[in-house]
Coordinates of C-alpha atoms in Angstrom, one line a residue:
Chain A
M1 CA -100.3 -91.6 -2.5
L2 CA -97.6 -93.9 -1.2
N3 CA -100.3 -96.4 0.2
H4 CA -101.6 -96.5 -3.1
A5 CA -98.2 -97.3 -4.7
R6 CA -97.8 -100.0 -2.1
E7 CA -101.3 -101.8 -2.7
H8 CA -100.7 -101.9 -6.6
M9 CA -97.5 -103.6 -6.1
E10 CA -98.6 -106.1 -3.5
R11 CA -101.7 -106.7 -5.9
E12 CA -98.9 -107.4 -8.9
L13 CA -97.1 -109.7 -6.7
E14 CA -100.4 -111.6 -6.0
I15 CA -101.3 -111.9 -9.6
A16 CA -98.1 -113.0 -10.3
R17 CA -97.9 -115.5 -7.5
E18 CA -101.2 -117.1 -9.1
I19 CA -99.8 -117.1 -12.5
Q20 CA -97.0 -119.2 -11.6
R21 CA -99.0 -121.4 -8.8
S22 CA -101.7 -122.1 -11.3
F23 CA -99.0 -123.6 -13.9
L24 CA -97.5 -126.2 -11.6
P25 CA -99.1 -129.7 -11.9
R26 CA -101.9 -130.6 -9.5
T27 CA -100.7 -134.2 -9.4
L28 CA -97.6 -136.2 -10.1
P29 CA -97.9 -138.7 -12.5
Q30 CA -97.1 -142.3 -10.9
I31 CA -94.4 -144.4 -12.6
P32 CA -93.5 -147.7 -12.0
G33 CA -90.2 -148.1 -10.4
V34 CA -89.8 -144.7 -9.4
E35 CA -90.9 -142.5 -6.3
I36 CA -91.1 -138.5 -7.7
A37 CA -91.5 -135.5 -5.6
A38 CA -91.6 -131.8 -6.3
N39 CA -92.2 -128.7 -4.7
M40 CA -91.5 -124.7 -5.3
R41 CA -91.3 -122.3 -2.5
P42 CA -91.8 -118.6 -4.5
A43 CA -89.7 -115.7 -3.2
Y44 CA -91.8 -112.7 -1.9
E45 CA -90.9 -110.8 -5.6
V46 CA -92.0 -114.2 -7.4
G47 CA -89.3 -115.1 -9.7
G48 CA -90.0 -116.9 -12.9
D49 CA -89.3 -121.2 -11.4
F50 CA -91.6 -123.6 -12.3
Y51 CA -91.4 -127.1 -12.9
D52 CA -93.5 -130.0 -15.0
M53 CA -94.1 -133.7 -15.5
I54 CA -95.7 -134.9 -18.5
P55 CA -96.7 -138.4 -19.3
L56 CA -95.6 -139.2 -22.6
S57 CA -96.3 -142.3 -25.2
G58 CA -94.9 -145.8 -24.3
G59 CA -94.8 -145.1 -20.5
R60 CA -92.2 -142.6 -20.7
L61 CA -92.2 -139.6 -18.5
G62 CA -91.0 -136.1 -19.2
M63 CA -89.6 -134.0 -16.2
L64 CA -89.1 -130.3 -16.4
V65 CA -87.1 -127.8 -14.3
G66 CA -86.9 -124.4 -15.3
D67 CA -86.2 -120.6 -14.4
V68 CA -87.2 -117.8 -16.2
S69 CA -84.8 -114.1 -15.9
G70 CA -87.0 -112.0 -14.4
K71 CA -89.6 -111.4 -11.8
G72 CA -93.3 -110.4 -11.4
V73 CA -95.9 -110.7 -13.6
S74 CA -93.6 -110.5 -16.9
A75 CA -91.7 -113.3 -15.7
A76 CA -94.8 -115.2 -14.6
L77 CA -96.2 -114.6 -18.4
Y78 CA -92.8 -115.8 -20.0
M79 CA -92.6 -118.7 -17.9
A80 CA -96.4 -119.7 -18.4
L81 CA -96.0 -119.2 -22.6
A82 CA -92.6 -121.4 -22.3
R83 CA -94.3 -124.2 -20.1
T84 CA -97.2 -124.6 -22.4
L85 CA -94.9 -124.5 -25.7
L86 CA -92.7 -126.9 -23.9
R87 CA -95.6 -129.3 -22.8
S88 CA -97.8 -128.8 -26.3
H89 CA -94.5 -129.8 -28.8
S90 CA -93.5 -132.6 -26.3
L91 CA -97.1 -134.3 -26.8
S92 CA -97.3 -133.4 -30.4
A93 CA -93.7 -134.5 -31.2
R94 CA -93.3 -132.5 -34.6
P95 CA -92.0 -134.6 -37.9
R96 CA -89.8 -131.6 -38.9
Y97 CA -87.5 -131.9 -35.8
L98 CA -87.6 -135.9 -36.3
S99 CA -86.8 -135.8 -39.9
D100 CA -83.6 -133.0 -39.1
A101 CA -82.5 -135.1 -36.1
L102 CA -82.3 -138.0 -38.3
E103 CA -79.7 -136.2 -40.4
S104 CA -77.7 -135.8 -37.3
A105 CA -75.0 -138.8 -36.6
H106 CA -75.1 -138.0 -32.9
V107 CA -79.0 -138.6 -32.9
R108 CA -78.3 -142.0 -35.1
R109 CA -76.0 -143.3 -32.3
L110 CA -78.2 -142.5 -29.4
M111 CA -81.0 -144.2 -31.6
H112 CA -79.1 -147.5 -31.4
T113 CA -80.1 -147.4 -27.4
G114 CA -83.9 -147.1 -28.6
S115 CA -84.6 -143.3 -27.0
L116 CA -86.2 -142.5 -30.2
G117 CA -89.6 -141.2 -28.2
A118 CA -87.4 -139.6 -25.8
L119 CA -85.5 -137.9 -28.7
A120 CA -89.0 -136.9 -30.2
A121 CA -90.1 -135.3 -27.0
L122 CA -87.1 -133.7 -26.3
G123 CA -87.4 -131.8 -29.6
A124 CA -89.8 -129.2 -28.0
V125 CA -86.8 -127.7 -26.4
R126 CA -85.4 -126.5 -30.0
E127 CA -89.2 -125.8 -31.4
T128 CA -89.7 -123.8 -28.0
D129 CA -86.4 -121.7 -28.4
D130 CA -87.5 -120.9 -32.1
Y131 CA -90.8 -119.6 -31.3
L132 CA -89.4 -117.3 -28.1
R133 CA -86.6 -116.1 -30.1
A134 CA -88.7 -115.2 -33.2
H135 CA -91.4 -113.5 -31.2
H136 CA -90.3 -112.5 -28.0
S137 CA -86.8 -111.7 -28.1
D138 CA -87.4 -107.7 -27.3
T139 CA -88.2 -108.6 -23.8
N140 CA -84.1 -109.8 -23.2
M141 CA -85.8 -112.4 -21.2
F142 CA -84.5 -116.2 -21.3
L143 CA -84.8 -119.4 -19.7
T144 CA -83.0 -122.1 -18.3
L145 CA -84.2 -125.5 -18.5
F146 CA -83.3 -129.3 -17.6
Y147 CA -85.7 -131.5 -19.2
A148 CA -85.2 -135.1 -19.1
V149 CA -87.5 -138.2 -20.5
Y150 CA -87.2 -141.3 -18.3
E151 CA -88.4 -144.7 -19.7
P152 CA -89.4 -147.3 -17.1
Q153 CA -88.4 -150.2 -18.7
S154 CA -84.8 -149.6 -19.7
R155 CA -84.0 -147.2 -16.8
L156 CA -82.9 -144.5 -20.0
L157 CA -82.8 -141.0 -18.8
T158 CA -82.3 -139.1 -22.0
Y159 CA -82.0 -135.0 -21.0
V160 CA -81.2 -131.5 -22.5
N161 CA -79.5 -129.1 -20.1
A162 CA -80.1 -125.9 -21.7
G163 CA -77.7 -123.4 -19.5
H164 CA -79.5 -124.7 -16.2
N165 CA -78.0 -125.4 -12.9
P166 CA -76.4 -129.2 -13.2
P167 CA -78.8 -131.8 -11.2
L168 CA -77.1 -134.0 -9.2
L169 CA -77.5 -138.0 -10.4
H170 CA -76.1 -139.8 -7.2
D171 CA -75.8 -143.3 -6.7
T172 CA -76.7 -144.5 -3.1
V173 CA -75.2 -147.9 -3.6
T174 CA -71.6 -146.7 -4.5
S175 CA -71.9 -143.0 -3.2
E176 CA -70.8 -141.8 -6.2
H177 CA -72.2 -138.9 -7.8
V178 CA -72.3 -136.9 -11.1
W179 CA -73.3 -133.4 -12.2
L180 CA -75.4 -133.3 -15.4
Q181 CA -73.5 -130.4 -16.7
P182 CA -75.2 -128.0 -19.2
T183 CA -75.3 -129.8 -22.9
D184 CA -76.1 -126.2 -24.4
T185 CA -76.8 -122.2 -23.9
V186 CA -80.2 -120.7 -22.1
I187 CA -83.3 -120.8 -24.6
G188 CA -84.7 -118.0 -26.3
L189 CA -81.7 -116.1 -27.0
M190 CA -78.9 -117.5 -29.2
P191 CA -79.5 -118.3 -32.6
G192 CA -78.3 -121.8 -34.3
R193 CA -78.6 -123.7 -31.1
S194 CA -79.1 -127.6 -31.9
Y195 CA -80.0 -128.5 -28.2
E196 CA -78.9 -132.0 -28.6
A197 CA -79.7 -134.9 -26.1
Q198 CA -77.2 -136.8 -23.7
E199 CA -78.4 -139.7 -21.9
R200 CA -77.8 -142.0 -19.0
R201 CA -78.7 -145.5 -18.0
L202 CA -79.9 -145.4 -14.3
K203 CA -79.7 -148.0 -11.9
P204 CA -81.8 -149.2 -8.7
G205 CA -80.8 -146.8 -6.0
N206 CA -79.9 -144.1 -8.1
V207 CA -81.1 -140.6 -7.1
L208 CA -81.7 -137.8 -9.2
V209 CA -82.1 -134.4 -8.1
L210 CA -83.0 -131.1 -9.9
Y211 CA -83.4 -127.8 -8.8
T212 CA -82.9 -124.1 -9.2
D213 CA -80.8 -121.5 -8.5
G214 CA -82.7 -120.8 -5.2
V215 CA -81.5 -123.8 -3.3
T216 CA -77.4 -123.4 -4.4
E217 CA -77.8 -119.4 -4.5
A218 CA -79.7 -119.2 -1.0
F219 CA -77.4 -116.8 1.1
N220 CA -76.9 -116.7 4.7
A221 CA -76.5 -113.3 6.6
D222 CA -72.6 -113.6 6.3
H223 CA -73.1 -113.5 2.2
E224 CA -72.3 -117.3 2.0
A225 CA -74.3 -119.3 -0.6
F226 CA -75.5 -122.8 0.2
G227 CA -73.9 -124.0 -2.8
E228 CA -73.6 -127.4 -4.7
E229 CA -71.0 -129.2 -2.1
R230 CA -73.8 -128.7 0.8
L231 CA -76.4 -129.7 -1.6
A232 CA -74.7 -133.1 -2.0
Q233 CA -73.9 -133.5 1.6
V234 CA -77.5 -133.4 2.5
I235 CA -77.9 -136.1 -0.2
C236 CA -75.4 -138.2 1.0
A237 CA -76.7 -138.0 4.7
H238 CA -80.3 -139.0 3.3
L239 CA -79.1 -142.6 1.3
T240 CA -82.4 -144.2 2.8
A241 CA -84.7 -141.9 2.7
S242 CA -87.8 -141.6 0.3
A243 CA -87.9 -139.1 -2.7
Q244 CA -90.4 -136.8 -0.3
E245 CA -88.3 -137.2 3.0
L246 CA -85.2 -136.1 0.8
L247 CA -86.7 -133.0 -0.8
R248 CA -88.2 -131.7 2.9
A249 CA -84.7 -132.4 4.2
I250 CA -82.9 -130.6 1.5
E251 CA -85.8 -127.6 2.2
A252 CA -84.9 -127.6 5.6
A253 CA -81.1 -127.4 5.2
V254 CA -81.5 -124.3 3.0
T255 CA -83.9 -123.2 5.7
A256 CA -81.5 -123.7 8.4
F257 CA -78.4 -122.2 6.6
A258 CA -79.9 -119.0 5.6
N259 CA -80.9 -118.6 9.4
G260 CA -83.7 -115.8 9.0
A261 CA -82.0 -113.9 5.7
P262 CA -85.0 -113.2 3.5
Q263 CA -85.8 -115.7 0.4
S264 CA -84.6 -113.5 -2.5
D265 CA -85.5 -116.1 -5.1
D266 CA -88.1 -118.9 -5.9
I267 CA -86.6 -122.4 -4.5
T268 CA -87.8 -125.4 -6.6
L269 CA -86.9 -128.9 -6.2
L270 CA -87.6 -132.4 -8.2
V271 CA -86.4 -135.3 -6.5
M272 CA -86.6 -139.0 -8.5
R273 CA -85.3 -142.0 -6.8
C274 CA -85.4 -145.5 -8.7
L275 CA -86.4 -148.2 -6.0
P276 CA -84.6 -151.3 -5.8
D277 CA -85.7 -154.0 -8.2
D278 CA -86.7 -156.8 -5.4
P279 CA -89.3 -154.8 -3.2
G280 CA -88.0 -157.1 -0.3
Q281 CA -84.9 -155.3 -0.2
V282 CA -86.5 -151.8 0.3
K283 CA -85.5 -150.5 3.7
Chain B
M1 CA -96.3 -111.9 3.4
S2 CA -98.5 -108.5 3.0
A3 CA -98.6 -106.5 6.0
E4 CA -100.9 -106.9 9.1
T5 CA -102.8 -104.2 10.8
L6 CA -103.7 -104.7 14.9
S7 CA -105.6 -102.3 16.8
F8 CA -104.9 -101.5 20.5
A9 CA -106.6 -99.5 23.4
A10 CA -104.3 -96.5 24.4
R11 CA -103.3 -98.0 27.7
L12 CA -99.6 -98.7 29.1
E13 CA -100.6 -102.2 30.1
N14 CA -101.3 -102.9 26.2
L15 CA -97.2 -102.1 25.8
A16 CA -96.1 -106.0 26.8
V17 CA -98.4 -107.6 24.3
I18 CA -97.4 -105.3 21.7
R19 CA -93.9 -105.6 22.2
D20 CA -94.5 -109.4 21.8
L21 CA -96.4 -108.8 18.9
V22 CA -93.6 -107.0 17.2
Q23 CA -91.3 -109.3 18.1
E24 CA -92.9 -112.5 16.8
K25 CA -93.9 -110.6 13.5
A26 CA -90.8 -109.4 12.9
A27 CA -89.1 -112.8 13.3
A28 CA -91.8 -114.2 11.1
L29 CA -90.6 -111.6 8.2
G30 CA -87.4 -112.6 8.3
V31 CA -85.6 -109.8 10.5
V32 CA -82.2 -111.2 11.9
S33 CA -82.7 -111.7 15.5
A34 CA -80.1 -109.6 16.4
V35 CA -81.8 -106.5 14.9
I36 CA -85.3 -107.2 16.7
P37 CA -85.0 -106.2 19.9
G38 CA -84.0 -102.4 18.9
V39 CA -87.3 -102.4 16.8
V40 CA -89.3 -103.6 19.7
L41 CA -87.8 -100.9 21.8
A42 CA -88.4 -98.0 19.1
V43 CA -92.3 -99.4 19.0
D44 CA -92.3 -99.8 22.6
E45 CA -90.8 -96.0 23.0
A46 CA -93.4 -94.4 20.1
V47 CA -96.3 -96.2 21.3
T48 CA -95.6 -94.8 25.1
N49 CA -95.6 -91.6 23.6
I50 CA -98.7 -91.6 21.9
I51 CA -100.5 -93.1 24.6
V52 CA -98.7 -90.3 27.3
H53 CA -98.3 -87.2 25.3
G54 CA -101.0 -87.8 22.6
Y55 CA -104.1 -89.0 24.2
H56 CA -102.7 -87.7 27.8
G57 CA -104.3 -90.9 29.4
Q58 CA -107.4 -90.2 27.7
P59 CA -109.3 -92.9 26.2
G60 CA -108.2 -94.2 22.1
T61 CA -106.7 -96.6 19.9
V62 CA -103.3 -97.2 18.4
E63 CA -103.1 -99.0 15.1
I64 CA -100.0 -100.8 14.5
E65 CA -99.3 -102.1 11.2
I66 CA -96.4 -104.2 10.2
G67 CA -94.9 -105.4 7.1
R68 CA -91.9 -106.0 4.8
E69 CA -91.4 -103.9 1.6
R70 CA -88.6 -105.0 -0.1
D71 CA -85.4 -105.1 1.9
A72 CA -86.7 -103.5 5.1
L73 CA -89.4 -103.5 7.9
V74 CA -91.7 -100.8 7.8
I75 CA -94.1 -100.5 10.9
R76 CA -96.5 -98.0 10.8
L77 CA -98.4 -96.6 13.8
R78 CA -101.9 -94.7 13.7
D79 CA -103.6 -92.7 16.1
Q80 CA -106.4 -90.0 16.5
A81 CA -104.7 -88.1 19.0
A82 CA -103.6 -84.2 18.6
F83 CA -101.2 -83.3 15.9
F84 CA -97.8 -84.2 17.0
D85 CA -94.5 -85.1 15.1
P86 CA -91.6 -86.5 16.9
T87 CA -89.6 -86.4 14.2
S88 CA -89.2 -82.6 14.6
V89 CA -88.3 -83.0 18.5
R90 CA -84.6 -81.6 18.5
P91 CA -82.0 -84.5 19.9
P92 CA -81.2 -84.0 23.3
D93 CA -77.9 -82.7 24.4
L94 CA -76.1 -85.5 25.8
N95 CA -73.4 -82.8 27.3
V96 CA -76.1 -81.5 29.5
P97 CA -76.0 -83.3 33.0
L98 CA -78.8 -85.8 33.4
E99 CA -80.8 -83.7 36.0
Q100 CA -80.6 -80.5 34.1
R101 CA -82.0 -82.2 30.9
V102 CA -85.4 -81.1 29.4
L103 CA -88.0 -83.9 29.8
G104 CA -88.9 -86.0 26.7
G105 CA -86.9 -86.3 23.5
M106 CA -84.8 -89.1 25.1
G107 CA -87.3 -91.7 23.9
I108 CA -87.3 -90.4 20.5
H109 CA -83.6 -89.8 20.7
L110 CA -83.6 -93.7 21.1
M111 CA -86.0 -94.5 18.5
R112 CA -83.6 -92.8 15.9
Q113 CA -81.0 -94.7 17.2
M114 CA -83.0 -98.2 16.5
V115 CA -84.3 -97.4 12.9
D116 CA -83.2 -96.3 9.9
E117 CA -85.9 -93.8 9.0
M118 CA -88.5 -92.3 10.9
S119 CA -91.1 -90.0 9.4
H120 CA -94.6 -88.3 10.2
G121 CA -97.5 -87.6 8.2
A122 CA -101.2 -86.3 9.7
M123 CA -103.8 -88.4 8.6
P124 CA -106.8 -86.7 6.6
Q125 CA -109.3 -87.6 8.9
G126 CA -107.4 -86.1 12.1
G127 CA -104.4 -88.3 14.0
N128 CA -101.3 -88.9 13.1
E129 CA -99.2 -91.7 11.5
L130 CA -95.5 -92.9 12.5
T131 CA -93.5 -94.6 10.3
L132 CA -90.3 -96.5 11.3
V133 CA -88.2 -98.4 8.8
K134 CA -85.6 -100.8 9.6
R135 CA -83.8 -101.9 6.8
L136 CA -82.8 -105.7 6.9
A137 CA -79.2 -105.7 8.2
W138 CA -78.1 -108.7 5.9
K139 CA -78.9 -106.7 2.6
E140 CA -77.5 -103.5 3.3
R141 CA -75.3 -101.9 0.9
A142 CA -75.3 -105.6 -1.2
M143 CA -74.3 -103.9 -4.4
N144 CA -72.4 -100.7 -5.0
V145 CA -71.7 -99.5 -8.8
S146 CA -69.7 -96.7 -9.5
T147 CA -69.0 -95.4 -13.0
L148 CA -66.4 -93.4 -14.8
V149 CA -65.4 -92.4 -18.4
D150 CA -62.2 -92.7 -19.1
K151 CA -60.2 -90.5 -22.0
N152 CA -61.4 -92.7 -24.8
G153 CA -65.4 -92.3 -24.0
V154 CA -65.5 -95.8 -22.5
A155 CA -67.6 -96.0 -19.5
V156 CA -66.1 -98.2 -16.8
I157 CA -69.0 -99.4 -14.9
E158 CA -67.0 -101.2 -11.6
V159 CA -69.7 -103.5 -9.6
E160 CA -69.1 -104.8 -6.1
G161 CA -71.2 -107.0 -3.9
E162 CA -74.2 -109.4 -5.3
I163 CA -76.6 -108.6 -8.7
D164 CA -80.0 -110.1 -7.5
T165 CA -83.7 -108.9 -7.7
H166 CA -83.0 -106.8 -5.0
T167 CA -80.3 -104.8 -6.4
V168 CA -80.6 -105.0 -9.7
G169 CA -82.4 -101.4 -10.3
D170 CA -79.2 -99.8 -9.1
L171 CA -77.3 -101.7 -11.9
D172 CA -80.3 -100.8 -14.5
K173 CA -80.1 -97.5 -13.4
A174 CA -76.2 -96.9 -13.8
L175 CA -76.4 -98.9 -17.7
N176 CA -79.3 -96.6 -18.4
D177 CA -77.6 -93.3 -17.2
A178 CA -74.5 -94.5 -19.1
L179 CA -76.3 -95.1 -22.1
A180 CA -78.5 -92.0 -21.9
Q181 CA -75.1 -89.7 -21.4
G182 CA -74.0 -90.9 -24.7
H183 CA -71.7 -93.5 -23.7
V184 CA -72.2 -96.7 -26.0
R185 CA -69.3 -98.5 -25.2
L186 CA -69.6 -100.1 -21.5
A187 CA -66.8 -101.8 -20.0
L188 CA -68.3 -103.7 -16.8
G189 CA -65.8 -104.4 -13.9
F190 CA -66.7 -107.4 -11.7
A191 CA -63.5 -107.8 -9.6
R192 CA -65.6 -107.7 -6.6
L193 CA -68.5 -108.8 -7.5
N194 CA -69.8 -112.2 -5.7
Y195 CA -72.7 -113.1 -7.5
I196 CA -75.2 -112.5 -10.6
S197 CA -78.6 -114.1 -10.9
S198 CA -80.6 -114.4 -14.1
V199 CA -82.2 -111.1 -13.4
G200 CA -78.8 -109.3 -13.3
L201 CA -78.0 -111.4 -16.6
R202 CA -81.0 -109.8 -18.1
A203 CA -80.2 -106.7 -17.3
L204 CA -76.9 -106.9 -19.1
L205 CA -78.3 -108.2 -22.2
R206 CA -80.9 -105.4 -22.4
A207 CA -77.9 -102.9 -22.0
R208 CA -75.8 -105.0 -24.9
H209 CA -79.2 -104.6 -26.7
K210 CA -79.5 -100.8 -26.5
A211 CA -75.7 -100.6 -27.0
R212 CA -75.2 -102.3 -29.9
E213 CA -78.0 -100.9 -31.4
L214 CA -76.2 -97.8 -30.9
G215 CA -72.7 -99.0 -32.3
G216 CA -71.5 -100.0 -29.2
D217 CA -71.4 -102.6 -27.1
V218 CA -71.2 -104.1 -23.3
R219 CA -67.9 -106.0 -22.4
L220 CA -66.8 -107.4 -19.1
F221 CA -63.4 -107.8 -17.3
N222 CA -62.3 -109.4 -14.2
L223 CA -64.7 -111.9 -13.5
S224 CA -64.0 -114.1 -10.6
A225 CA -64.0 -117.8 -11.0
R226 CA -67.4 -117.8 -9.2
V227 CA -69.2 -115.3 -11.5
L228 CA -67.8 -116.7 -14.7
K229 CA -68.9 -120.0 -13.7
I230 CA -72.4 -118.5 -13.6
F231 CA -72.1 -117.1 -17.2
E232 CA -70.5 -120.4 -18.4
I233 CA -73.7 -122.4 -17.3
G234 CA -75.9 -119.9 -19.1
G235 CA -73.7 -119.8 -22.1
F236 CA -73.3 -116.4 -21.7
D237 CA -69.5 -116.4 -22.2
Q238 CA -70.4 -117.1 -25.6
L239 CA -72.2 -114.0 -25.9
F240 CA -70.1 -111.1 -24.2
R241 CA -66.8 -110.3 -24.9
I242 CA -64.9 -111.4 -21.6
A243 CA -61.6 -109.9 -20.8
S244 CA -59.3 -110.8 -17.6
T245 CA -58.3 -107.1 -17.4
R246 CA -59.6 -103.4 -18.0
R247 CA -56.6 -103.0 -20.2
Q248 CA -57.4 -106.2 -22.3
V249 CA -60.9 -105.4 -22.6
M250 CA -59.8 -101.7 -24.0
E251 CA -57.8 -103.4 -26.9
N252 CA -59.1 -102.5 -30.4
W253 CA -62.1 -100.3 -28.9

C-alpha cells in the first residue's frame, strides 16, 4: 500500500518535471552585441520556476524569469498557462493596452525615449494578470515575474518587476551595481495593478543577472541563506567571464555553499552580458 | 532521483561492496557526510543478520533499495529467508557484564541508534522487508507551529523556523485545524520565523481567503526584517494586516 502511494507520488513528480521542461525555450535567440545564457535546475519536488526569451518586433528581445507559488503538477500547469499567456500577449501587443497606456503621463514620459514597442510587449503582464485573476483566483496561486525588453540599437532595457527577487545589474567597468527592485506586486492576486514599466540604458560591459529565490534562498546545513551579497560577490569575481561561464560559476557557488544540503526549490538563472563595442577590446 | 534497487548474493564477502554502495548513494542523495557512516553501519548490521541468521549460510539474495523520500533517506532490505522481525528483538541490557550478555541483539541495538525509524514487514510471497529511515539531519525540526486560543477567541499561531515546500504541510494543518474549530480570527506570530517561500505565502492566502469568507481574517505580527522583506518584495505587506506586536494585532479585533 505504501509502495503504491510512493510510486504514485513519483509518477506525479515526473509529470510535473516533464511539463516544466517542455515549457522552457529549446534554443536562445541570438541578439547582436549581447551574450545570453540561461538554465534551470528543478528541485526534487518541482517548484514553478520558468524562464523565456521572446523575439519581438524591431529586433527587440523579451526576457522573462518567473516563479509560481506552489509545487508539483498544479504549479507546473499554472506556470504553463502563465507562460503561454505572456508569450501570446507579448506577440500580439493588444491595442486596448496601448490606448490605455497612452493616457498615462508615465507612459508619455517613457515614450520620449522611443520604447513604445517595449511598452506594448510589457502590456502582456497586465493582460495576464487580468486573465489569471478572472479565471483562476480560487487557486490562491500567484506568480512573481521579472520581464524585461531589450533593444539592441539603443541598449535600452524596459522592465516590469512584479514582486520578483530583484535582478542584479552590474557594471564591470566601474564595479558598481544596482538591484532592479520590484515595481509592482505579484501577478494573479490583487486587482487594480497597473504594472508600469521602468527603464535603464545599458552600457558595454554591463551584466544583468535574473534569478529565482532558489539561488538566494539556497540554505546550508547551518540554515544560512546564500543571499544577495554572495551573489554579488560571485559576479565581482568573474568580471571578464562569458555569460555562460558566469552562470556556471553562480551555480557552482550555490552548490558549494549548500554543501550537500538538499535543494528545496528550483534554481533558475538567466545572464545577459553586453559586449564591448569594439571586438578588438574583447578580453 | 527515484530509488535504485540492487541485488546481491547473500554472502559475507559482499558486505564491503554493499557498504561502498550505501556510502556512494547516500552522498549522491544529499545526505550530509556526518551521518553517512552511521547509515552504512546500520545497513552492514542488517545485511549481516540476514546472511547469518536469515539464510544460515544457505544461498539466497539480498535486495537493497536506496532512495530519498521528502526529507529522509529510506533504505529497504528484502530477502527470501525465514520470517524474522529484528524490531521485535529486545534491546540488550547494557548493565549486564559483557561476557554474560545473550548473543545477538547488539547489532540490532546499533541499528536503532543509527537510524530514526526501523520497521519490518513480511513479503506476500515469503521473505522479509526491513525498512530503515534516516532523517536528513539538516531538516530536523525545520519548523514548529504552536496554537493557543486567547480569551477573546482569537487563535494565536506562533511559527518558528522556516516555511518551505517541506514544512508547509504542518502550517496548512495548523491553519485548517484552527478554522475547522471555528476560530476565524487567526493571528500569526513570526518572531522566530527565519524564512517563508512562495509556497508558504500561498498557504497564508488560502487561510486568509477562508477566514474572510467566514467573517474573520488572518493577521500577522512580529515579523523579522528578513521575513518582512519577503512580504514587501511580493507586495504582500499591502494584503495582510501586519502589526509589530501581539497587543497591536488584537486592537479593534
